[in-house]
């Protein structure tokens, strides 16, 4: 049974959805004013792992991820470039979808854009106004935090009534806990906003950042839902203000489980342009690292532990992914191997006892994998269980003590785990006729003991990005 650490109650809790076998899940998506950086993708990969494991466990998951395409940053940077907000943000919307495809993130069921949900935001503000949670100052609508009992509960803030200064306001989208004040739901138009505004009953203006997520989650997931995820940097003020808005409007518990991933460091330091260690996903891939290595590194540490993203770590992650692929390749060669009698026991030393051992190992790795994942998505423990399994099966293959049928069972087990991990999906690879001919020529040269010619062909293939591995079970190829 899955247990997760609920930020709201600061403890591990057994996960129980509101509706049997169905999960409604919201995670804060990107603010599309630039390419997403690797810290952003830690949050997205963690949410992806959660969704995949819920689906692995038999749940039907309805996931929503918003796209913030109007806020202080998008307006500021679109004006710097001298182009319209929609044209500016669409560039980064498109890039984000390319990036999540690259990192093999499952697509959410809905990706709502803030600019397409102004009507829902106004309706939510009207509910808050009716419930006595708002006031208007200088044309902007503010949420009165003193009107909401237990404001700040998610962030562990415990304000007394006299600590919430009446009329103390903050108009910026982001601010620190020490500056907890009434926050903007609707911002009156400012000349700095240029042509970014909507005409509403509250006047000419635009939404605050926090109201966007409350309005969109309410539309697609309802007044109460199961899970909300994000980085710990969003606990205050964003998620704190979402709770105040949604519960203030509907009078119901907003979210049952809040899951937050820890910060990510880069080479031991906070990621910052000042430290020259700020990287987008595209920066890292341009250095020659593979998307699979990036994904593996991001998921290899439990989401509630700080992650130190290093380039040595990326190299080690690539080696781990390569080991898993090599293991699958060896297994598949056993699956395909046929002896002269076409008996399923294709390994010469196969015995019934080895069959029992394989079944026991598969049973154990399944139990260990699920035990670790049920323990607050302990991906590092789950990976350790898989590599222990691989070591045991590799020993059987080395002894030629594995049947094709048992090898197939092992392949299926690894592929089931990868439904959660998402690092072993093969690219659609096909050798063109020229490369196929080169491989055949090399085999012919080796049979004639013309090793110089065989080595030259190997080098030619390498130049085309194709690496060959000579194994006891034949030649296998892979992309370099």
Coordinates of C-alpha atoms in Angstrom, one line a residue:
X1 CA 0.0 0.0 0.0
X2 CA 1.5 3.3 -1.1
X3 CA 2.5 5.8 1.6
X4 CA 3.5 9.3 0.8
X5 CA 4.7 12.2 2.9
X6 CA 1.9 14.8 3.1
X7 CA 3.4 18.3 3.5
X8 CA 0.1 19.5 4.9
X9 CA 0.3 17.2 7.9
X10 CA 4.0 16.7 7.9
X11 CA 3.9 12.9 8.1
X12 CA 3.8 9.7 6.0
X13 CA 0.2 8.8 5.2
X14 CA -1.4 5.9 3.4
X15 CA -2.7 7.0 0.1
X16 CA -6.5 6.7 -0.2
X17 CA -8.2 8.4 -3.2
X18 CA -11.5 10.2 -2.9
X19 CA -12.9 7.9 -5.5
X20 CA -12.1 4.2 -5.7
X21 CA -9.4 3.3 -8.3
X22 CA -9.4 6.9 -9.6
X23 CA -6.9 9.7 -8.9
X24 CA -7.2 13.4 -9.7
X25 CA -3.8 15.0 -9.7
X26 CA -2.6 18.6 -10.4
X27 CA 1.0 19.7 -10.8
X28 CA 2.2 23.2 -11.3
X29 CA 3.7 23.5 -14.8
X30 CA 6.1 26.0 -16.3
X31 CA 6.0 29.7 -16.5
X32 CA 6.7 30.0 -20.2
X33 CA 9.1 32.9 -20.3
X34 CA 12.2 30.8 -21.1
X35 CA 13.3 27.3 -21.7
X36 CA 12.7 25.0 -18.7
X37 CA 15.9 24.4 -16.6
X38 CA 17.0 21.1 -15.1
X39 CA 15.7 22.1 -11.7
X40 CA 12.2 22.5 -13.2
X41 CA 12.6 19.1 -14.7
X42 CA 13.3 17.5 -11.4
X43 CA 9.8 18.5 -10.3
X44 CA 8.2 17.3 -13.5
X45 CA 10.1 13.9 -13.5
X46 CA 9.1 13.4 -9.8
X47 CA 5.4 14.0 -10.7
X48 CA 5.8 11.7 -13.7
X49 CA 7.1 8.9 -11.5
X50 CA 4.2 9.4 -9.1
X51 CA 1.7 9.2 -11.9
X52 CA 3.4 6.2 -13.5
X53 CA 3.5 4.3 -10.2
X54 CA -0.1 5.0 -9.5
X55 CA -1.0 3.6 -13.0
X56 CA 1.3 0.6 -12.4
X57 CA -0.7 0.1 -9.2
X58 CA -4.0 0.0 -11.1
X59 CA -5.3 3.5 -10.7
X60 CA -6.8 5.6 -13.5
X61 CA -5.0 8.9 -13.2
X62 CA -6.4 12.2 -14.5
X63 CA -3.5 14.6 -14.4
X64 CA -3.7 18.4 -15.1
X65 CA -0.6 20.5 -15.6
X66 CA -1.1 24.2 -16.1
X67 CA 0.9 26.6 -18.3
X68 CA 1.4 30.1 -16.8
X69 CA 1.5 32.3 -19.9
X70 CA 0.6 35.6 -18.2
X71 CA 2.4 36.9 -15.1
X72 CA 5.0 39.4 -14.1
X73 CA 7.9 37.5 -15.9
X74 CA 6.1 36.8 -19.2
X75 CA 5.0 40.4 -19.5
X76 CA 8.4 41.7 -18.6
X77 CA 10.4 39.5 -21.0
X78 CA 7.9 39.8 -23.9
X79 CA 8.2 43.5 -23.8
X80 CA 12.0 43.3 -23.7
X81 CA 11.8 41.4 -27.0
X82 CA 9.2 43.8 -28.4
X83 CA 6.7 41.1 -29.3
X84 CA 3.2 40.3 -28.2
X85 CA 2.6 38.1 -25.1
X86 CA 0.9 35.2 -27.0
X87 CA 3.6 35.1 -29.7
X88 CA 6.3 35.2 -27.0
X89 CA 4.9 32.5 -24.7
X90 CA 3.9 30.2 -27.6
X91 CA 7.5 29.8 -28.5
X92 CA 8.2 28.4 -25.0
X93 CA 5.0 26.4 -24.8
X94 CA 6.2 24.6 -28.0
X95 CA 9.7 24.1 -26.5
X96 CA 8.3 22.7 -23.3
X97 CA 6.3 20.1 -25.1
X98 CA 9.4 19.1 -27.1
X99 CA 11.3 18.8 -23.9
X100 CA 8.8 16.6 -22.1
X101 CA 8.8 14.3 -25.1
X102 CA 12.6 14.2 -25.1
X103 CA 12.6 13.2 -21.4
X104 CA 9.8 10.7 -21.9
X105 CA 7.3 12.4 -19.5
X106 CA 3.7 11.2 -19.9
X107 CA 1.5 13.9 -21.1
X108 CA -1.1 15.3 -18.7
X109 CA -4.7 14.8 -19.7
X110 CA -5.1 18.6 -19.9
X111 CA -2.5 21.5 -20.2
X112 CA -4.7 24.6 -19.5
X113 CA -3.3 28.0 -20.3
X114 CA -3.9 30.9 -17.9
X115 CA -4.8 33.3 -20.8
X116 CA -7.6 31.0 -21.8
X117 CA -9.3 30.8 -18.4
X118 CA -9.8 34.5 -17.4
X119 CA -13.6 33.8 -17.2
X120 CA -13.1 31.1 -14.6
X121 CA -10.7 33.4 -12.6
X122 CA -13.3 36.2 -12.5
X123 CA -16.0 33.7 -11.4
X124 CA -13.7 32.5 -8.6
X125 CA -13.0 36.1 -7.4
X126 CA -16.7 36.8 -7.3
X127 CA -17.2 33.8 -5.0
X128 CA -14.4 35.0 -2.7
X129 CA -16.0 38.5 -2.7
X130 CA -19.3 37.0 -1.8
X131 CA -17.7 35.1 1.1
X132 CA -16.1 38.2 2.5
X133 CA -12.5 37.4 1.6
X134 CA -11.7 40.3 -0.7
X135 CA -11.4 44.1 -1.0
X136 CA -10.5 46.5 -3.7
X137 CA -7.7 49.0 -3.5
X138 CA -6.5 51.3 -6.3
X139 CA -8.5 49.2 -8.8
X140 CA -6.9 45.9 -7.8
X141 CA -8.7 43.1 -6.0
X142 CA -6.9 41.6 -3.0
X143 CA -7.4 38.5 -0.8
X144 CA -7.7 39.5 2.8
X145 CA -5.6 36.8 4.6
X146 CA -6.9 37.7 8.0
X147 CA -10.4 36.5 6.8
X148 CA -9.1 33.0 6.2
X149 CA -8.7 30.8 9.3
X150 CA -5.4 28.9 9.5
X151 CA -3.8 30.9 6.6
X152 CA -0.3 29.6 6.1
X153 CA -1.0 26.1 7.5
X154 CA 0.8 24.4 4.5
X155 CA 3.9 26.4 5.1
X156 CA 3.8 25.8 8.9
X157 CA 3.0 29.5 9.5
X158 CA 0.8 30.2 12.6
X159 CA -0.3 33.8 12.5
X160 CA -2.2 35.4 15.3
X161 CA -4.8 37.9 14.4
X162 CA -2.8 40.9 15.5
X163 CA 0.2 39.7 13.4
X164 CA -1.9 40.1 10.1
X165 CA -1.8 43.8 9.6
X166 CA -4.9 45.2 8.1
X167 CA -4.3 46.8 4.7
X168 CA -0.8 45.4 4.3
X169 CA -0.6 44.4 0.7
X170 CA 1.8 42.8 -1.8
X171 CA 1.2 43.1 -5.5
X172 CA 4.2 41.1 -6.8
X173 CA 3.6 37.4 -7.6
X174 CA 6.5 36.1 -5.6
X175 CA 7.6 37.1 -2.1
X176 CA 9.0 35.7 1.2
X177 CA 7.2 34.3 4.2
X178 CA 8.4 37.2 6.3
X179 CA 6.3 39.5 4.0
X180 CA 3.1 37.5 4.2
X181 CA 0.4 40.1 3.3
X182 CA -2.8 40.4 1.5
X183 CA -2.1 39.3 -2.1
X184 CA -3.5 40.4 -5.5
X185 CA -6.2 38.3 -7.1
X186 CA -6.8 40.8 -9.9
X187 CA -4.2 43.5 -10.8
X188 CA -5.4 46.8 -12.2
X189 CA -3.8 47.7 -15.5
X190 CA -0.5 49.5 -15.2
X191 CA 1.3 51.2 -18.1
X192 CA 4.1 48.7 -17.6
X193 CA 1.7 46.0 -18.7
X194 CA 1.4 47.4 -22.2
X195 CA -1.3 45.8 -24.1
X196 CA -1.7 42.9 -21.7
X197 CA -5.1 43.4 -20.1
X198 CA -8.7 42.1 -20.0
X199 CA -11.8 44.2 -19.6
X200 CA -13.9 42.8 -16.7
X201 CA -16.4 44.0 -14.1
X202 CA -13.4 44.7 -11.9
X203 CA -12.0 47.0 -14.5
X204 CA -9.2 46.8 -17.0
X205 CA -6.4 44.5 -15.7
X206 CA -4.9 41.0 -15.5
X207 CA -4.9 38.1 -13.0
X208 CA -2.5 37.5 -10.2
X209 CA -0.4 34.3 -10.4
X210 CA -2.1 32.4 -7.6
X211 CA -5.7 32.7 -8.8
X212 CA -4.7 31.0 -12.0
X213 CA -4.0 27.6 -10.5
X214 CA -7.1 27.7 -8.3
X215 CA -9.4 28.5 -11.2
X216 CA -7.9 25.9 -13.5
X217 CA -7.7 23.1 -11.0
X218 CA -11.3 23.8 -10.0
X219 CA -12.5 23.6 -13.6
X220 CA -10.9 20.3 -14.5
X221 CA -10.6 18.5 -11.1
X222 CA -13.4 19.9 -9.1
X223 CA -13.6 21.7 -5.7
X224 CA -11.7 18.9 -4.0
X225 CA -9.1 16.5 -5.4
X226 CA -6.5 14.0 -4.4
X227 CA -2.9 15.1 -5.1
X228 CA -1.1 18.4 -5.7
X229 CA 2.6 18.3 -6.5
X230 CA 5.4 20.9 -7.0
X231 CA 8.8 22.0 -5.7
X232 CA 9.2 23.1 -2.1
X233 CA 9.9 26.6 -3.4
X234 CA 6.1 26.8 -4.3
X235 CA 4.9 26.0 -0.7
X236 CA 4.9 29.7 0.0
X237 CA 3.4 31.8 -1.3
X238 CA 1.9 30.0 -4.2
X239 CA 0.4 26.8 -2.8
X240 CA -0.4 28.6 0.5
X241 CA -2.4 31.1 -1.5
X242 CA -4.1 28.4 -3.6
X243 CA -5.5 26.8 -0.5
X244 CA -6.8 30.1 0.8
X245 CA -8.5 30.9 -2.5
X246 CA -10.0 27.5 -3.2
X247 CA -11.1 26.8 0.3
X248 CA -12.2 30.4 0.8
X249 CA -14.4 30.1 -2.3
X250 CA -15.9 26.6 -1.9
X251 CA -15.7 26.0 1.8
X252 CA -14.3 22.5 1.3
X253 CA -10.9 20.8 1.8
X254 CA -9.0 21.7 -1.4
X255 CA -6.4 18.9 -1.7
X256 CA -5.9 15.7 0.4
X257 CA -2.2 15.1 -0.3
X258 CA 0.5 17.7 -1.0
X259 CA 3.8 16.3 -2.3
X260 CA 6.8 18.6 -2.7
X261 CA 10.2 17.7 -4.1
X262 CA 13.4 19.1 -2.5
X263 CA 15.8 21.6 -4.0
X264 CA 18.4 20.6 -6.6
X265 CA 22.0 21.8 -6.4
X266 CA 24.4 21.9 -9.4
X267 CA 27.9 20.8 -8.6
X268 CA 27.3 21.5 -4.9
X269 CA 26.0 25.0 -5.3
X270 CA 22.6 26.6 -5.8
X271 CA 21.8 26.8 -9.5
X272 CA 22.4 30.4 -10.5
X273 CA 23.7 32.4 -13.5
X274 CA 25.9 34.2 -10.9
X275 CA 27.7 30.9 -10.3
X276 CA 27.8 30.0 -14.0
X277 CA 26.0 26.8 -13.3
X278 CA 22.5 27.5 -14.6
X279 CA 21.5 25.0 -17.3
X280 CA 18.4 24.4 -19.3
X281 CA 17.7 20.8 -20.4
X282 CA 18.8 21.9 -23.9
X283 CA 22.1 23.1 -22.6
X284 CA 22.9 19.7 -21.0
X285 CA 21.8 17.8 -24.1
X286 CA 23.9 20.1 -26.3
X287 CA 27.0 18.9 -24.3
X288 CA 26.4 15.4 -25.6
X289 CA 24.6 13.9 -22.6
X290 CA 21.6 11.7 -23.4
X291 CA 18.0 12.4 -22.3
X292 CA 17.9 8.9 -20.7
X293 CA 21.0 9.8 -18.5
X294 CA 19.3 13.1 -17.4
X295 CA 16.0 11.4 -16.6
X296 CA 17.8 8.6 -14.7
X297 CA 19.9 11.1 -12.6
X298 CA 16.8 13.1 -11.8
X299 CA 14.8 10.1 -10.6
X300 CA 17.7 8.2 -8.9
X301 CA 17.4 10.1 -5.6
X302 CA 14.1 10.1 -3.6
X303 CA 12.1 13.2 -4.3
X304 CA 12.3 14.4 -0.7
X305 CA 16.1 14.3 -0.6
X306 CA 18.2 17.2 -2.0
X307 CA 19.8 16.2 -5.3
X308 CA 23.3 17.3 -6.3
X309 CA 23.3 17.4 -10.1
X310 CA 26.9 16.9 -11.3
X311 CA 28.4 16.0 -14.7
X312 CA 30.2 13.1 -13.1
X313 CA 26.8 12.0 -11.9
X314 CA 25.4 12.2 -15.4
X315 CA 28.2 10.0 -16.7
X316 CA 27.5 7.5 -14.0
X317 CA 23.8 7.6 -14.8
X318 CA 24.6 6.9 -18.4
X319 CA 26.6 3.9 -17.4
X320 CA 23.7 2.6 -15.3
X321 CA 21.3 3.0 -18.2
X322 CA 23.8 1.3 -20.5
X323 CA 24.1 -1.6 -18.0
X324 CA 20.3 -2.0 -18.1
X325 CA 20.2 -2.0 -21.9
X326 CA 23.0 -4.5 -22.1
X327 CA 21.2 -6.8 -19.6
X328 CA 18.1 -6.6 -21.8
X329 CA 20.1 -7.3 -24.9
X330 CA 21.7 -10.4 -23.5
X331 CA 18.4 -11.7 -22.2
X332 CA 16.8 -11.1 -25.6
X333 CA 19.6 -13.1 -27.3
X334 CA 18.8 -16.0 -24.9
X335 CA 15.1 -15.6 -25.8
X336 CA 15.9 -15.9 -29.5
X337 CA 18.5 -18.6 -29.1
X338 CA 17.2 -22.0 -30.3
X339 CA 19.0 -25.3 -30.0
X340 CA 18.8 -28.0 -32.7
X341 CA 15.8 -29.6 -31.2
X342 CA 14.0 -26.3 -30.8
X343 CA 13.5 -27.1 -27.1
X344 CA 12.6 -24.2 -24.8
X345 CA 15.6 -25.2 -22.6
X346 CA 18.1 -23.6 -25.0
X347 CA 20.9 -23.2 -22.5
X348 CA 23.1 -26.3 -22.4
X349 CA 23.3 -26.4 -18.6
X350 CA 19.7 -25.6 -17.9
X351 CA 18.0 -27.5 -15.1
X352 CA 14.6 -27.5 -13.5
X353 CA 16.3 -26.1 -10.3
X354 CA 17.5 -23.1 -12.3
X355 CA 13.9 -22.5 -13.4
X356 CA 12.7 -22.4 -9.8
X357 CA 15.6 -20.0 -8.9
X358 CA 14.6 -17.6 -11.7
X359 CA 10.9 -17.7 -10.6
X360 CA 12.0 -17.0 -7.0
X361 CA 14.3 -14.1 -8.1
X362 CA 11.5 -12.5 -10.2
X363 CA 9.1 -12.8 -7.3
X364 CA 11.6 -11.3 -4.9
X365 CA 12.5 -8.3 -7.2
X366 CA 8.8 -7.6 -7.8
X367 CA 8.2 -7.5 -4.0
X368 CA 11.3 -5.4 -3.3
X369 CA 10.5 -3.0 -6.1
X370 CA 7.0 -2.4 -4.9
X371 CA 8.0 -2.3 -1.2
X372 CA 10.5 0.5 -2.0
X373 CA 8.0 2.4 -4.2
X374 CA 5.2 2.1 -1.7
X375 CA 7.6 3.7 0.8
X376 CA 7.1 7.3 -0.3
X377 CA 8.3 6.5 -3.9
X378 CA 11.8 5.4 -2.8
X379 CA 13.2 5.3 -6.3
X380 CA 16.8 4.8 -5.2
X381 CA 15.8 1.6 -3.3
X382 CA 13.7 0.4 -6.2
X383 CA 16.7 0.8 -8.5
X384 CA 19.0 -1.1 -6.1
X385 CA 16.5 -4.0 -6.1
X386 CA 16.6 -4.1 -9.9
X387 CA 20.4 -4.1 -10.0
X388 CA 20.6 -6.9 -7.4
X389 CA 18.2 -8.9 -9.7
X390 CA 20.4 -8.2 -12.7
X391 CA 23.5 -9.4 -10.9
X392 CA 21.8 -12.8 -10.0
X393 CA 20.5 -13.3 -13.5
X394 CA 23.8 -12.3 -15.1
X395 CA 25.4 -15.1 -13.2
X396 CA 23.0 -17.6 -14.6
X397 CA 23.5 -16.4 -18.1
X398 CA 27.3 -16.6 -17.6
X399 CA 26.9 -20.2 -16.6
X400 CA 24.6 -20.8 -19.7
X401 CA 22.0 -21.9 -17.1
X402 CA 19.0 -19.9 -18.3
X403 CA 16.2 -21.1 -20.6
X404 CA 14.7 -18.9 -23.4
X405 CA 11.4 -19.0 -21.5
X406 CA 12.9 -17.8 -18.3
X407 CA 14.9 -15.1 -20.1
X408 CA 11.6 -13.9 -21.6
X409 CA 10.1 -13.7 -18.0
X410 CA 13.1 -11.6 -16.9
X411 CA 12.7 -9.3 -19.9
X412 CA 9.0 -8.8 -19.1
X413 CA 9.8 -8.0 -15.4
X414 CA 12.3 -5.3 -16.4
X415 CA 9.9 -3.8 -18.9
X416 CA 7.2 -3.7 -16.3
X417 CA 9.5 -1.8 -13.9
X418 CA 10.3 0.6 -16.7
X419 CA 6.6 1.4 -17.0
X420 CA 7.4 3.4 -13.8
X421 CA 11.0 4.5 -14.5
X422 CA 10.6 5.4 -18.2
X423 CA 14.4 5.1 -19.0
X424 CA 14.5 2.0 -21.3
X425 CA 12.2 2.9 -24.1
X426 CA 14.1 2.2 -27.3
X427 CA 14.3 4.7 -30.1
X428 CA 12.9 3.5 -33.4
X429 CA 16.2 2.3 -34.8
X430 CA 16.6 0.7 -38.2
X431 CA 19.8 -0.1 -40.1
X432 CA 19.7 1.1 -43.7
X433 CA 20.9 -1.2 -46.5
X434 CA 24.4 0.3 -46.6
X435 CA 25.0 -0.4 -42.9
X436 CA 23.5 -3.9 -43.1
X437 CA 25.8 -4.6 -46.0
X438 CA 28.8 -3.4 -44.0
X439 CA 27.9 -5.7 -41.1
X440 CA 27.6 -8.7 -43.5
X441 CA 31.0 -7.8 -45.1
X442 CA 32.6 -7.6 -41.7
X443 CA 31.3 -11.0 -40.7
X444 CA 32.6 -12.4 -44.0
X445 CA 36.0 -10.8 -43.4
X446 CA 36.2 -12.3 -39.9
X447 CA 35.5 -15.8 -41.2
X448 CA 38.4 -15.4 -43.7
X449 CA 40.5 -14.1 -40.7
X450 CA 41.0 -10.8 -42.6
X451 CA 40.9 -8.9 -39.3
X452 CA 42.3 -5.7 -40.8
X453 CA 39.3 -5.4 -43.1
X454 CA 37.0 -6.3 -40.3
X455 CA 38.4 -3.6 -38.1
X456 CA 38.1 -1.0 -40.8
X457 CA 34.4 -1.8 -41.3
X458 CA 33.9 -1.6 -37.5
X459 CA 35.6 1.9 -37.6
X460 CA 33.4 2.9 -40.6
X461 CA 30.3 1.9 -38.7
X462 CA 31.4 3.8 -35.6
X463 CA 31.8 6.9 -37.8
X464 CA 28.1 6.5 -38.7
X465 CA 27.2 6.2 -35.0
X466 CA 26.8 2.4 -34.9
X467 CA 28.7 0.5 -32.3
X468 CA 29.2 -3.3 -32.6
X469 CA 29.6 -5.7 -29.7
X470 CA 30.9 -9.2 -30.3
X471 CA 29.4 -11.7 -27.9
X472 CA 29.3 -15.5 -27.5
X473 CA 25.8 -15.3 -28.8
X474 CA 26.5 -13.2 -31.8
X475 CA 27.1 -9.6 -32.9
X476 CA 24.8 -6.9 -31.4
X477 CA 24.7 -3.3 -32.4
X478 CA 23.7 -0.1 -30.7
X479 CA 23.7 3.6 -31.3
X480 CA 26.8 5.4 -29.9

